[in-house]
Short mmCIF file of N, CA and C in Angstrom, two decimals:
data_model
loop_
_atom_site.label_atom_id
_atom_site.label_comp_id
_atom_site.label_asym_id
_atom_site.label_seq_id
_atom_site.Cartn_x
_atom_site.Cartn_y
_atom_site.Cartn_z
N MET A 221 63.56 69.76 90.46
CA MET A 221 63.64 68.34 90.21
C MET A 221 64.04 67.64 91.51
N THR A 222 63.29 66.61 91.87
CA THR A 222 63.59 65.89 93.10
C THR A 222 63.83 64.43 92.77
N THR A 223 64.56 63.80 93.66
CA THR A 223 64.80 62.38 93.50
C THR A 223 63.77 61.63 94.33
N ALA A 224 63.69 60.33 94.10
CA ALA A 224 62.71 59.52 94.82
C ALA A 224 62.96 59.61 96.32
N GLY A 225 61.92 59.83 97.06
CA GLY A 225 62.01 59.85 98.51
C GLY A 225 62.34 61.22 99.09
N THR A 226 62.60 62.22 98.25
CA THR A 226 62.86 63.56 98.78
C THR A 226 61.81 64.52 98.27
N THR A 227 61.56 65.52 99.04
CA THR A 227 60.60 66.54 98.64
C THR A 227 61.31 67.88 98.64
N PRO A 228 60.90 68.75 97.75
CA PRO A 228 61.53 70.07 97.76
C PRO A 228 61.15 70.83 99.02
N THR A 229 62.02 71.74 99.43
CA THR A 229 61.73 72.56 100.58
C THR A 229 60.64 73.54 100.20
N PRO A 230 59.51 73.47 100.89
CA PRO A 230 58.42 74.37 100.51
C PRO A 230 58.74 75.81 100.89
N ARG A 231 58.38 76.71 100.03
CA ARG A 231 58.53 78.12 100.33
C ARG A 231 57.32 78.54 101.13
N ARG A 232 57.53 79.29 102.19
CA ARG A 232 56.41 79.69 103.04
C ARG A 232 55.42 80.51 102.24
N ALA A 233 54.19 80.28 102.49
CA ALA A 233 53.12 80.98 101.77
C ALA A 233 53.12 82.46 102.15
N ARG A 234 52.74 83.26 101.21
CA ARG A 234 52.61 84.69 101.46
C ARG A 234 51.41 84.93 102.36
N THR A 235 51.57 85.86 103.26
CA THR A 235 50.48 86.23 104.16
C THR A 235 49.76 87.45 103.59
N ARG A 236 48.68 87.83 104.23
CA ARG A 236 47.98 89.05 103.81
C ARG A 236 48.89 90.26 103.96
N TYR A 237 49.69 90.24 105.02
CA TYR A 237 50.65 91.33 105.22
C TYR A 237 51.62 91.41 104.05
N ASP A 238 52.15 90.25 103.62
CA ASP A 238 53.08 90.22 102.48
C ASP A 238 52.41 90.77 101.22
N GLU A 239 51.19 90.35 100.98
CA GLU A 239 50.48 90.81 99.79
C GLU A 239 50.22 92.32 99.85
N ARG A 240 49.84 92.80 101.03
CA ARG A 240 49.57 94.23 101.19
C ARG A 240 50.84 95.05 101.01
N MET A 241 51.95 94.60 101.59
CA MET A 241 53.22 95.31 101.44
C MET A 241 53.72 95.26 100.00
N TYR A 242 53.55 94.12 99.35
CA TYR A 242 53.96 94.00 97.95
C TYR A 242 53.16 94.98 97.08
N ALA A 243 51.85 95.05 97.32
CA ALA A 243 51.02 95.98 96.55
C ALA A 243 51.41 97.42 96.84
N LEU A 244 51.70 97.73 98.10
CA LEU A 244 52.08 99.09 98.48
C LEU A 244 53.41 99.48 97.84
N MET A 245 54.38 98.59 97.86
CA MET A 245 55.71 98.90 97.32
C MET A 245 55.73 98.92 95.79
N ASN A 246 54.71 98.38 95.16
CA ASN A 246 54.68 98.34 93.70
C ASN A 246 53.62 99.25 93.10
N ARG A 247 53.15 100.22 93.87
CA ARG A 247 52.20 101.20 93.34
C ARG A 247 52.94 102.11 92.37
N ARG A 248 52.26 102.54 91.34
CA ARG A 248 52.89 103.34 90.31
C ARG A 248 52.13 104.64 90.05
N GLU A 249 51.78 105.38 91.11
CA GLU A 249 51.05 106.63 90.93
C GLU A 249 51.92 107.75 90.37
N ALA A 250 53.15 107.85 90.80
CA ALA A 250 54.00 108.99 90.41
C ALA A 250 55.34 108.51 89.86
N PRO A 251 55.32 107.76 88.76
CA PRO A 251 56.59 107.24 88.25
C PRO A 251 57.52 108.33 87.74
N GLY A 252 57.00 109.52 87.49
CA GLY A 252 57.84 110.62 87.04
C GLY A 252 58.89 111.02 88.06
N LEU A 253 58.64 110.73 89.34
CA LEU A 253 59.60 111.09 90.38
C LEU A 253 60.84 110.21 90.36
N TYR A 254 60.74 109.02 89.78
CA TYR A 254 61.88 108.09 89.81
C TYR A 254 62.06 107.36 88.48
N ALA A 255 61.53 107.91 87.41
CA ALA A 255 61.57 107.22 86.12
C ALA A 255 62.97 107.16 85.51
N THR A 256 63.82 108.12 85.82
CA THR A 256 65.16 108.14 85.23
C THR A 256 66.21 108.01 86.33
N VAL A 257 67.41 107.64 85.91
CA VAL A 257 68.51 107.49 86.85
C VAL A 257 68.79 108.82 87.55
N GLY A 258 68.78 109.90 86.80
CA GLY A 258 69.05 111.21 87.38
C GLY A 258 68.06 111.60 88.46
N ARG A 259 66.79 111.32 88.21
CA ARG A 259 65.76 111.65 89.21
C ARG A 259 65.90 110.79 90.45
N ARG A 260 66.18 109.51 90.26
CA ARG A 260 66.36 108.63 91.43
C ARG A 260 67.54 109.10 92.26
N ARG A 261 68.63 109.42 91.60
CA ARG A 261 69.82 109.88 92.33
C ARG A 261 69.57 111.22 93.02
N ALA A 262 68.80 112.09 92.38
CA ALA A 262 68.46 113.37 93.01
C ALA A 262 67.64 113.14 94.28
N VAL A 263 66.71 112.20 94.24
CA VAL A 263 65.91 111.90 95.44
C VAL A 263 66.79 111.33 96.54
N VAL A 264 67.75 110.48 96.19
CA VAL A 264 68.67 109.94 97.19
C VAL A 264 69.51 111.06 97.80
N VAL A 265 69.99 111.98 96.98
CA VAL A 265 70.78 113.11 97.49
C VAL A 265 69.92 113.97 98.41
N VAL A 266 68.68 114.23 98.04
CA VAL A 266 67.78 115.00 98.91
C VAL A 266 67.57 114.25 100.22
N HIS A 267 67.40 112.95 100.16
CA HIS A 267 67.22 112.14 101.37
C HIS A 267 68.45 112.24 102.28
N ILE A 268 69.63 112.16 101.69
CA ILE A 268 70.86 112.28 102.46
C ILE A 268 70.95 113.67 103.09
N LEU A 269 70.65 114.72 102.33
CA LEU A 269 70.71 116.08 102.85
C LEU A 269 69.70 116.29 103.99
N LEU A 270 68.49 115.74 103.85
CA LEU A 270 67.50 115.85 104.92
C LEU A 270 67.97 115.12 106.18
N THR A 271 68.60 113.97 105.99
CA THR A 271 69.12 113.21 107.13
C THR A 271 70.23 113.99 107.83
N VAL A 272 71.16 114.53 107.04
CA VAL A 272 72.27 115.31 107.62
C VAL A 272 71.74 116.55 108.33
N ALA A 273 70.77 117.24 107.72
CA ALA A 273 70.20 118.44 108.34
C ALA A 273 69.53 118.10 109.67
N SER A 274 68.81 116.99 109.71
CA SER A 274 68.15 116.58 110.96
C SER A 274 69.17 116.26 112.05
N LEU A 275 70.20 115.50 111.69
CA LEU A 275 71.23 115.18 112.68
C LEU A 275 71.97 116.43 113.14
N ALA A 276 72.32 117.30 112.20
CA ALA A 276 73.02 118.54 112.55
C ALA A 276 72.17 119.41 113.48
N ALA A 277 70.88 119.47 113.23
CA ALA A 277 70.00 120.27 114.08
C ALA A 277 69.95 119.70 115.51
N VAL A 278 69.83 118.39 115.61
CA VAL A 278 69.78 117.77 116.94
C VAL A 278 71.10 117.98 117.68
N PHE A 279 72.22 117.74 117.00
CA PHE A 279 73.52 117.90 117.66
C PHE A 279 73.77 119.36 118.02
N SER A 280 73.38 120.28 117.15
CA SER A 280 73.56 121.71 117.45
C SER A 280 72.67 122.13 118.61
N ALA A 281 71.46 121.63 118.65
CA ALA A 281 70.56 121.96 119.75
C ALA A 281 71.12 121.46 121.08
N LEU A 282 71.70 120.28 121.08
CA LEU A 282 72.29 119.75 122.31
C LEU A 282 73.54 120.53 122.71
N ALA A 283 74.35 120.93 121.75
CA ALA A 283 75.61 121.62 122.05
C ALA A 283 75.39 123.07 122.47
N THR A 284 74.39 123.72 121.88
CA THR A 284 74.21 125.15 122.15
C THR A 284 73.00 125.46 123.02
N ALA A 285 72.21 124.46 123.36
CA ALA A 285 70.98 124.62 124.15
C ALA A 285 70.00 125.57 123.46
N THR A 286 69.98 125.51 122.12
CA THR A 286 69.04 126.30 121.33
C THR A 286 67.80 125.46 121.11
N VAL A 287 66.70 125.89 121.70
CA VAL A 287 65.48 125.08 121.71
C VAL A 287 64.89 124.92 120.31
N TRP A 288 64.85 126.00 119.51
CA TRP A 288 64.19 125.93 118.22
C TRP A 288 64.86 124.92 117.29
N LEU A 289 66.15 124.69 117.45
CA LEU A 289 66.84 123.71 116.60
C LEU A 289 66.35 122.28 116.86
N SER A 290 65.87 122.03 118.06
CA SER A 290 65.39 120.68 118.37
C SER A 290 64.07 120.37 117.66
N PHE A 291 63.37 121.39 117.18
CA PHE A 291 62.12 121.18 116.46
C PHE A 291 62.32 121.04 114.95
N LEU A 292 63.49 121.38 114.45
CA LEU A 292 63.75 121.28 113.01
C LEU A 292 63.58 119.86 112.47
N PRO A 293 64.07 118.82 113.18
CA PRO A 293 63.82 117.45 112.66
C PRO A 293 62.35 117.11 112.53
N LEU A 294 61.49 117.68 113.38
CA LEU A 294 60.06 117.44 113.26
C LEU A 294 59.50 118.05 111.98
N VAL A 295 60.06 119.17 111.56
CA VAL A 295 59.64 119.81 110.31
C VAL A 295 60.16 119.00 109.12
N LEU A 296 61.35 118.44 109.25
CA LEU A 296 61.98 117.72 108.14
C LEU A 296 61.50 116.28 107.99
N VAL A 297 60.79 115.76 108.97
CA VAL A 297 60.40 114.35 108.93
C VAL A 297 59.42 114.06 107.78
N LEU A 298 58.51 114.95 107.45
CA LEU A 298 57.57 114.71 106.36
C LEU A 298 58.28 114.63 105.00
N PRO A 299 59.11 115.61 104.63
CA PRO A 299 59.82 115.44 103.36
C PRO A 299 60.78 114.25 103.37
N TRP A 300 61.34 113.93 104.54
CA TRP A 300 62.23 112.77 104.65
C TRP A 300 61.45 111.48 104.37
N CYS A 301 60.25 111.37 104.94
CA CYS A 301 59.41 110.19 104.71
C CYS A 301 58.98 110.10 103.25
N MET A 302 58.68 111.24 102.64
CA MET A 302 58.29 111.24 101.23
C MET A 302 59.46 110.78 100.36
N ALA A 303 60.66 111.25 100.66
CA ALA A 303 61.83 110.82 99.89
C ALA A 303 62.08 109.32 100.08
N THR A 304 61.89 108.83 101.30
CA THR A 304 62.02 107.40 101.57
C THR A 304 61.01 106.61 100.75
N ALA A 305 59.78 107.09 100.67
CA ALA A 305 58.74 106.41 99.90
C ALA A 305 59.08 106.38 98.42
N VAL A 306 59.63 107.46 97.89
CA VAL A 306 60.01 107.50 96.48
C VAL A 306 61.13 106.50 96.21
N ILE A 307 62.11 106.43 97.10
CA ILE A 307 63.20 105.45 96.92
C ILE A 307 62.66 104.03 96.99
N ASN A 308 61.77 103.77 97.94
CA ASN A 308 61.18 102.43 98.04
C ASN A 308 60.36 102.10 96.81
N ALA A 309 59.65 103.08 96.26
CA ALA A 309 58.88 102.84 95.03
C ALA A 309 59.82 102.58 93.86
N ALA A 310 60.91 103.31 93.79
CA ALA A 310 61.88 103.13 92.70
C ALA A 310 62.51 101.75 92.73
N THR A 311 62.73 101.23 93.93
CA THR A 311 63.35 99.91 94.06
C THR A 311 62.32 98.80 94.23
N ARG A 312 61.05 99.18 94.17
CA ARG A 312 59.93 98.23 94.34
C ARG A 312 60.00 97.48 95.67
N GLY A 313 60.44 98.17 96.70
CA GLY A 313 60.46 97.59 98.03
C GLY A 313 61.54 96.55 98.24
N LEU A 314 62.61 96.66 97.50
CA LEU A 314 63.68 95.66 97.54
C LEU A 314 64.16 95.38 98.97
N LEU A 315 64.29 96.41 99.78
CA LEU A 315 64.81 96.24 101.13
C LEU A 315 63.71 96.12 102.18
N GLU A 316 62.49 96.40 101.81
CA GLU A 316 61.39 96.39 102.77
C GLU A 316 60.57 95.11 102.76
N LEU A 317 60.53 94.42 101.63
CA LEU A 317 59.72 93.22 101.52
C LEU A 317 60.43 92.01 102.12
N ARG A 318 59.64 91.08 102.60
CA ARG A 318 60.21 89.85 103.16
C ARG A 318 60.82 88.99 102.05
N THR A 319 61.70 88.11 102.43
CA THR A 319 62.41 87.25 101.49
C THR A 319 61.44 86.40 100.68
N ARG A 320 60.41 85.90 101.30
CA ARG A 320 59.49 85.00 100.60
C ARG A 320 58.70 85.69 99.50
N VAL A 321 58.68 87.02 99.48
CA VAL A 321 57.94 87.76 98.47
C VAL A 321 58.80 88.03 97.24
N LEU A 322 60.11 88.04 97.42
CA LEU A 322 61.02 88.40 96.33
C LEU A 322 61.38 87.19 95.48
N ASP A 323 61.61 87.42 94.20
CA ASP A 323 62.07 86.34 93.33
C ASP A 323 63.60 86.26 93.40
N GLU A 324 64.18 85.30 92.68
CA GLU A 324 65.62 85.06 92.76
C GLU A 324 66.44 86.27 92.30
N ARG A 325 65.99 86.94 91.27
CA ARG A 325 66.70 88.12 90.77
C ARG A 325 66.70 89.23 91.83
N GLN A 326 65.56 89.43 92.47
CA GLN A 326 65.46 90.47 93.49
C GLN A 326 66.29 90.11 94.72
N LEU A 327 66.31 88.83 95.08
CA LEU A 327 67.13 88.41 96.21
C LEU A 327 68.62 88.64 95.93
N ALA A 328 69.05 88.34 94.70
CA ALA A 328 70.44 88.58 94.33
C ALA A 328 70.75 90.07 94.34
N GLU A 329 69.82 90.88 93.86
CA GLU A 329 70.01 92.34 93.86
C GLU A 329 70.08 92.87 95.28
N ARG A 330 69.22 92.37 96.17
CA ARG A 330 69.24 92.81 97.57
C ARG A 330 70.55 92.43 98.22
N ASP A 331 71.05 91.24 97.96
CA ASP A 331 72.35 90.83 98.52
C ASP A 331 73.47 91.71 98.00
N ARG A 332 73.42 92.05 96.70
CA ARG A 332 74.44 92.90 96.10
C ARG A 332 74.40 94.30 96.72
N VAL A 333 73.21 94.85 96.89
CA VAL A 333 73.06 96.18 97.49
C VAL A 333 73.56 96.18 98.92
N ARG A 334 73.21 95.18 99.68
CA ARG A 334 73.65 95.13 101.08
C ARG A 334 75.16 94.98 101.20
N ALA A 335 75.76 94.19 100.33
CA ALA A 335 77.22 94.03 100.35
C ALA A 335 77.92 95.34 100.01
N LEU A 336 77.43 96.03 98.99
CA LEU A 336 78.02 97.31 98.61
C LEU A 336 77.82 98.35 99.71
N ALA A 337 76.64 98.37 100.32
CA ALA A 337 76.38 99.30 101.41
C ALA A 337 77.29 99.02 102.60
N HIS A 338 77.53 97.76 102.88
CA HIS A 338 78.42 97.39 103.98
C HIS A 338 79.84 97.90 103.71
N ARG A 339 80.31 97.73 102.47
CA ARG A 339 81.65 98.23 102.13
C ARG A 339 81.72 99.75 102.26
N LEU A 340 80.71 100.44 101.75
CA LEU A 340 80.70 101.90 101.83
C LEU A 340 80.65 102.38 103.28
N THR A 341 79.86 101.72 104.11
CA THR A 341 79.78 102.09 105.52
C THR A 341 81.13 101.88 106.20
N THR A 342 81.82 100.81 105.83
CA THR A 342 83.15 100.57 106.38
C THR A 342 84.09 101.71 106.02
N TYR A 343 84.04 102.18 104.79
CA TYR A 343 84.89 103.30 104.37
C TYR A 343 84.52 104.59 105.10
N VAL A 344 83.24 104.84 105.29
CA VAL A 344 82.80 106.03 106.01
C VAL A 344 83.31 105.99 107.45
N LEU A 345 83.18 104.84 108.09
CA LEU A 345 83.66 104.72 109.47
C LEU A 345 85.18 104.85 109.56
N LEU A 346 85.89 104.31 108.58
CA LEU A 346 87.35 104.44 108.54
C LEU A 346 87.75 105.91 108.40
N CYS A 347 87.08 106.63 107.52
CA CYS A 347 87.37 108.06 107.34
C CYS A 347 87.02 108.85 108.59
N ALA A 348 85.93 108.51 109.24
CA ALA A 348 85.54 109.20 110.48
C ALA A 348 86.58 108.96 111.58
N ALA A 349 87.04 107.73 111.70
CA ALA A 349 88.07 107.44 112.71
C ALA A 349 89.36 108.17 112.39
N ALA A 350 89.78 108.15 111.12
CA ALA A 350 91.01 108.84 110.73
C ALA A 350 90.86 110.35 110.94
N GLY A 351 89.70 110.90 110.58
CA GLY A 351 89.46 112.32 110.79
C GLY A 351 89.49 112.69 112.26
N GLY A 352 88.92 111.85 113.10
CA GLY A 352 88.96 112.10 114.54
C GLY A 352 90.37 112.10 115.09
N ILE A 353 91.18 111.18 114.60
CA ILE A 353 92.57 111.12 115.06
C ILE A 353 93.33 112.36 114.60
N VAL A 354 93.15 112.74 113.34
CA VAL A 354 93.84 113.92 112.81
C VAL A 354 93.42 115.18 113.56
N VAL A 355 92.12 115.37 113.75
CA VAL A 355 91.64 116.55 114.46
C VAL A 355 92.16 116.54 115.90
N GLY A 356 92.17 115.39 116.52
CA GLY A 356 92.67 115.30 117.88
C GLY A 356 94.14 115.62 117.99
N GLU A 357 94.92 115.13 117.05
CA GLU A 357 96.37 115.37 117.09
C GLU A 357 96.73 116.80 116.70
N LEU A 358 96.12 117.31 115.64
CA LEU A 358 96.46 118.65 115.16
C LEU A 358 95.84 119.75 116.00
N GLY A 359 94.64 119.52 116.46
CA GLY A 359 93.93 120.54 117.22
C GLY A 359 94.09 120.42 118.71
N GLY A 360 94.67 119.33 119.17
CA GLY A 360 94.82 119.13 120.60
C GLY A 360 93.49 118.94 121.31
N LEU A 361 92.49 118.46 120.59
CA LEU A 361 91.17 118.27 121.18
C LEU A 361 91.01 116.86 121.70
N THR A 362 90.15 116.73 122.70
CA THR A 362 89.81 115.39 123.17
C THR A 362 88.58 114.92 122.43
N ALA A 363 88.47 113.63 122.29
CA ALA A 363 87.35 113.07 121.54
C ALA A 363 86.12 112.82 122.39
N GLY A 364 86.19 113.06 123.69
CA GLY A 364 85.10 112.74 124.59
C GLY A 364 83.78 113.38 124.23
N GLY A 365 83.77 114.65 123.88
CA GLY A 365 82.54 115.35 123.57
C GLY A 365 81.95 114.97 122.23
N ALA A 366 82.75 114.39 121.36
CA ALA A 366 82.28 114.05 120.02
C ALA A 366 81.87 112.59 119.89
N VAL A 367 82.06 111.81 120.92
CA VAL A 367 81.80 110.37 120.81
C VAL A 367 80.32 110.09 120.54
N LEU A 368 79.42 110.69 121.29
CA LEU A 368 78.00 110.40 121.11
C LEU A 368 77.50 110.83 119.73
N PRO A 369 77.79 112.05 119.27
CA PRO A 369 77.34 112.39 117.91
C PRO A 369 77.93 111.49 116.83
N VAL A 370 79.18 111.11 116.99
CA VAL A 370 79.81 110.23 115.99
C VAL A 370 79.14 108.85 116.02
N LEU A 371 78.86 108.32 117.20
CA LEU A 371 78.21 107.02 117.28
C LEU A 371 76.79 107.07 116.71
N ILE A 372 76.06 108.11 116.99
CA ILE A 372 74.71 108.24 116.45
C ILE A 372 74.77 108.38 114.94
N SER A 373 75.70 109.20 114.44
CA SER A 373 75.85 109.37 112.99
C SER A 373 76.24 108.06 112.33
N ALA A 374 77.14 107.31 112.96
CA ALA A 374 77.55 106.01 112.40
C ALA A 374 76.36 105.05 112.34
N PHE A 375 75.53 105.06 113.38
CA PHE A 375 74.34 104.21 113.37
C PHE A 375 73.40 104.60 112.24
N VAL A 376 73.17 105.89 112.07
CA VAL A 376 72.25 106.36 111.02
C VAL A 376 72.79 106.00 109.64
N VAL A 377 74.08 106.19 109.43
CA VAL A 377 74.68 105.82 108.13
C VAL A 377 74.55 104.32 107.90
N HIS A 378 74.83 103.53 108.92
CA HIS A 378 74.72 102.07 108.80
C HIS A 378 73.28 101.67 108.48
N TRP A 379 72.33 102.33 109.10
CA TRP A 379 70.91 102.01 108.92
C TRP A 379 70.42 102.40 107.54
N LEU A 380 70.82 103.57 107.04
CA LEU A 380 70.27 104.09 105.80
C LEU A 380 71.11 103.80 104.55
N MET A 381 72.34 103.38 104.69
CA MET A 381 73.20 103.16 103.53
C MET A 381 72.60 102.16 102.54
N PRO A 382 72.02 101.03 102.97
CA PRO A 382 71.41 100.13 101.97
C PRO A 382 70.31 100.81 101.15
N LEU A 383 69.51 101.65 101.79
CA LEU A 383 68.46 102.37 101.07
C LEU A 383 69.07 103.33 100.05
N TRP A 384 70.11 104.05 100.46
CA TRP A 384 70.76 104.99 99.56
C TRP A 384 71.42 104.27 98.39
N VAL A 385 72.09 103.17 98.67
CA VAL A 385 72.75 102.40 97.60
C VAL A 385 71.71 101.83 96.65
N ALA A 386 70.62 101.30 97.19
CA ALA A 386 69.57 100.75 96.33
C ALA A 386 68.98 101.83 95.44
N GLY A 387 68.76 103.01 95.99
CA GLY A 387 68.23 104.10 95.18
C GLY A 387 69.20 104.57 94.12
N MET A 388 70.49 104.59 94.45
CA MET A 388 71.50 105.05 93.48
C MET A 388 71.75 104.02 92.37
N THR A 389 71.59 102.75 92.68
CA THR A 389 71.93 101.71 91.71
C THR A 389 70.71 101.08 91.03
N ALA A 390 69.51 101.55 91.35
CA ALA A 390 68.30 100.98 90.74
C ALA A 390 68.34 101.17 89.23
N GLN A 391 67.99 100.12 88.53
CA GLN A 391 68.00 100.14 87.07
C GLN A 391 66.66 100.63 86.54
N ASP A 392 66.68 101.17 85.33
CA ASP A 392 65.43 101.57 84.67
C ASP A 392 64.60 100.33 84.39
N GLU A 393 63.28 100.50 84.45
CA GLU A 393 62.39 99.39 84.14
C GLU A 393 62.36 99.17 82.64
N PRO A 394 62.16 97.93 82.23
CA PRO A 394 62.00 97.67 80.79
C PRO A 394 60.78 98.42 80.26
N ALA A 395 60.83 98.79 79.00
CA ALA A 395 59.76 99.61 78.41
C ALA A 395 58.40 98.93 78.49
N ASP A 396 58.33 97.59 78.33
CA ASP A 396 57.05 96.91 78.36
C ASP A 396 56.41 96.96 79.74
N GLU A 397 57.19 96.97 80.83
CA GLU A 397 56.62 97.05 82.17
C GLU A 397 56.08 98.45 82.46
N ARG A 398 56.71 99.50 81.92
CA ARG A 398 56.25 100.86 82.14
C ARG A 398 54.94 101.13 81.40
N ASP A 399 54.74 100.46 80.26
CA ASP A 399 53.57 100.70 79.45
C ASP A 399 52.30 100.10 80.03
N GLU A 400 52.44 99.08 80.87
CA GLU A 400 51.26 98.38 81.40
C GLU A 400 50.51 99.18 82.41
#
């Protein structure tokens, strides 16, 4: 509703890219992979484990100069991408689509997911800092050698936490939407 002399703020039109991404994120070829809460959470756990395994392989390869460990992330990237695709399909692209493509409910859900992910990342970083202090004090170790792996891990957690939270908190679709 507008008053005389004012016009509503126009919402930017969807582009072909927006339409293509919306169609891609809303494909329903394999709903069995994410149809239930348990399956969605299992995919998120697998995604987390693949991420941790990749990071551990890279850090171990750098620390021990073991060449074969540096190739493990290349082997894990395909299942990692597949798990990412399943999470994106389960959330219907909540974090991947542009704002202009999402409706008000989806925008509120995205804001809620990002806020929760931010809080969880803060707790992870707090625990990492406390753990580093404890290990340093009790073990007499210096933190210099662990700074780069910790910073990289913190970046990865910060980057992926919204995806993990969205996958863990995604609600089941109403029965009428699944039947169509």
